[in-house]
XYZ file of C-alpha atoms in Angstrom:
226
model
C -31.255 84.681 222.976
C -34.407 85.757 221.094
C -34.718 86.154 217.346
C -34.655 89.912 217.337
C -31.140 89.874 218.816
C -30.038 87.292 216.228
C -31.385 89.433 213.382
C -29.521 92.471 214.682
C -26.341 90.456 215.107
C -26.687 88.955 211.616
C -26.957 92.451 210.152
C -23.702 93.441 211.845
C -21.803 90.385 210.713
C -18.885 91.115 208.465
C -18.673 88.923 205.417
C -15.950 86.285 205.102
C -14.076 87.208 208.353
C -15.171 86.686 211.935
C -18.028 87.143 214.249
C -18.296 87.864 217.998
C -21.342 86.587 219.811
C -22.361 86.321 223.463
C -20.591 83.668 225.529
C -23.867 83.275 227.403
C -25.358 81.690 224.255
C -22.524 79.227 224.081
C -23.090 78.212 227.674
C -26.788 77.839 227.024
C -26.265 75.736 223.867
C -23.107 73.769 224.520
C -22.597 73.803 228.302
C -20.671 75.871 230.858
C -17.247 74.791 229.692
C -17.787 75.618 225.962
C -16.157 79.148 225.991
C -12.980 77.715 227.446
C -13.069 74.772 225.029
C -13.511 77.061 222.047
C -10.841 79.536 223.139
C -8.112 77.911 221.020
C -10.164 78.687 217.889
C -11.096 82.198 218.967
C -9.717 85.183 217.080
C -10.216 87.222 220.250
C -12.171 87.304 223.461
C -13.458 90.140 225.561
C -11.567 90.725 228.755
C -14.648 90.084 230.836
C -15.319 86.842 228.903
C -18.751 87.997 227.603
C -17.914 87.770 223.887
C -15.971 85.246 221.942
C -14.857 86.057 218.384
C -14.711 83.093 215.936
C -14.212 82.776 212.209
C -17.603 83.496 210.576
C -17.769 80.070 208.910
C -17.610 78.192 212.200
C -20.301 75.645 212.933
C -21.188 77.522 216.059
C -21.961 80.622 214.027
C -24.192 78.561 211.679
C -26.017 77.235 214.718
C -26.442 80.651 216.218
C -28.146 81.984 213.085
C -30.114 78.849 212.348
C -33.430 80.181 213.511
C -32.917 83.816 212.528
C -35.548 85.056 210.077
C -34.152 85.391 206.560
C -34.859 88.144 204.091
C -33.377 91.405 202.756
C -32.636 94.134 205.253
C -34.363 96.738 203.059
C -37.046 96.279 200.437
C -35.976 96.502 196.792
C -35.655 99.847 195.163
C -38.258 100.841 192.592
C -37.532 101.768 189.038
C -38.280 105.299 190.009
C -35.668 105.155 192.771
C -33.063 104.051 190.305
C -34.029 106.712 187.724
C -33.856 109.418 190.354
C -30.387 108.225 191.478
C -29.207 108.117 187.835
C -30.344 111.742 187.282
C -28.367 112.827 190.354
C -25.342 110.897 189.168
C -25.690 112.030 185.565
C -24.857 108.445 184.391
C -26.804 105.178 184.236
C -26.137 102.283 186.650
C -24.709 99.077 185.242
C -27.572 96.671 184.456
C -26.276 94.147 186.953
C -26.327 96.691 189.822
C -29.686 97.910 188.785
C -31.009 94.398 189.077
C -29.318 93.944 192.503
C -31.117 97.070 193.786
C -34.497 96.348 192.264
C -34.694 92.534 192.622
C -32.735 91.748 195.819
C -32.853 94.810 198.097
C -31.919 98.410 198.429
C -28.517 97.808 200.009
C -27.684 96.444 203.429
C -26.019 93.268 202.272
C -22.878 92.349 200.380
C -19.121 92.589 201.035
C -17.533 94.579 203.869
C -20.082 96.846 205.643
C -22.837 96.158 203.173
C -23.817 97.919 199.951
C -25.077 101.498 200.371
C -28.722 102.234 199.578
C -30.057 104.327 196.738
C -32.687 105.850 199.091
C -31.700 108.059 202.013
C -34.343 106.932 204.477
C -33.363 103.287 204.959
C -32.656 102.476 208.645
C -31.761 99.082 210.094
C -33.716 97.844 213.187
C -32.215 99.108 216.400
C -30.083 101.786 214.680
C -30.238 105.517 215.262
C -28.813 106.595 211.869
C -29.941 105.955 208.314
C -28.078 103.412 206.260
C -25.282 104.985 204.068
C -26.580 106.348 200.698
C -24.756 105.579 197.466
C -25.658 108.896 195.932
C -23.545 111.346 197.845
C -23.882 115.155 197.807
C -20.810 116.841 196.265
C -19.778 120.259 197.303
C -17.841 121.051 194.174
C -15.550 123.395 196.139
C -11.989 123.789 194.841
C -9.554 121.764 196.968
C -12.085 119.319 198.295
C -10.681 115.812 198.426
C -13.638 114.184 196.621
C -13.596 111.175 194.334
C -14.585 111.673 190.674
C -18.263 112.154 189.899
C -18.099 109.068 187.733
C -17.550 106.885 190.915
C -20.510 105.538 192.835
C -19.971 104.860 196.585
C -20.585 101.195 197.483
C -19.267 100.192 200.944
C -17.101 101.265 203.840
C -14.069 99.024 204.369
C -12.793 100.493 207.629
C -10.699 103.562 208.601
C -10.421 105.776 205.490
C -10.837 102.925 202.947
C -13.982 102.608 200.810
C -15.086 100.804 197.700
C -16.543 102.728 194.793
C -17.825 101.676 191.419
C -16.624 103.319 188.248
C -19.644 104.137 186.078
C -17.483 104.800 182.949
C -14.798 102.119 182.873
C -15.137 98.757 181.065
C -16.681 95.986 183.233
C -17.709 98.606 185.873
C -14.771 97.866 188.180
C -15.137 98.073 191.886
C -12.289 100.269 193.218
C -10.677 99.962 196.670
C -9.936 103.605 197.512
C -8.156 105.293 200.396
C -8.950 108.980 200.558
C -5.845 109.628 202.646
C -3.469 108.270 200.025
C -3.339 111.225 197.611
C -2.414 114.789 197.919
C -3.435 117.503 195.397
C -0.508 119.639 196.344
C 1.776 116.905 195.005
C -0.108 116.828 191.714
C -1.924 113.640 192.664
C -5.564 112.765 192.122
C -8.032 110.191 193.503
C -6.826 107.553 191.054
C -3.465 107.602 192.807
C -5.256 106.284 195.913
C -6.935 103.311 194.203
C -5.178 100.155 195.373
C -7.107 97.332 193.725
C -9.931 96.833 191.317
C -12.071 93.992 189.961
C -15.273 93.789 187.761
C -18.538 94.253 189.548
C -19.793 90.838 188.498
C -16.711 89.159 190.019
C -16.958 91.241 193.231
C -20.521 90.148 193.859
C -19.921 86.573 192.715
C -17.074 86.073 195.230
C -19.239 87.339 198.071
C -22.320 85.300 196.941
C -20.295 82.156 196.926
C -19.061 82.678 200.477
C -15.494 83.581 199.792
C -13.569 86.607 201.050
C -13.491 89.496 198.632
C -10.420 90.949 200.426
C -8.401 87.745 199.842
C -9.057 88.079 196.162
C -8.176 91.776 196.161
C -4.866 91.022 197.918
C -4.057 88.295 195.418
C -4.635 90.531 192.402
C -2.072 92.899 190.901
C -2.013 96.141 192.967
C -3.170 99.516 191.896
C -5.421 98.840 189.016
C -7.506 101.930 188.279
C -9.948 102.999 185.586
């Protein structure tokens, strides 16, 4: 398994959960009986036996990524990139998030599917579509099920669930939002579809320390919105 494949796999890995990698690598590294020996720890296994899905903190996963090149998926955003995004948003980014974008990388890492970029032209190696952009175009049409303009899109969580950042609330909370959980015809708004929230600093800290953000969300009091 060459390094390019490992880099691509690492970019697809989901934080704090599980990771499926080729059984052929297990055989190469640990011997022909290794897939069967590891089956009791597997979360799932492909029907044809080609992939084995193990918890992402497994020693085997660490070994698989040991020689993968390290570094941010995308180069850091510039001060100009941030200022352009803030003009489109009509609000400044929290200083912490500004530093993340300009000192670490322009998205592509972090909880769940990875933080969205400020730029629209970022594309991961081997992908055919650009990385999601945090600064979304809003139609402004009446009846559109759009989140408030004071929310900044951060990540996809699966299905219709996303995380957004409130740019106006105290501590800049990260909001877990399901766009299917509110109905304007019932007098509801996007805040009715916010299930959990936590400060941005805590959200990033949990992920940076290797813990599962979702476990902390589920442990918190439900439905905390700005």
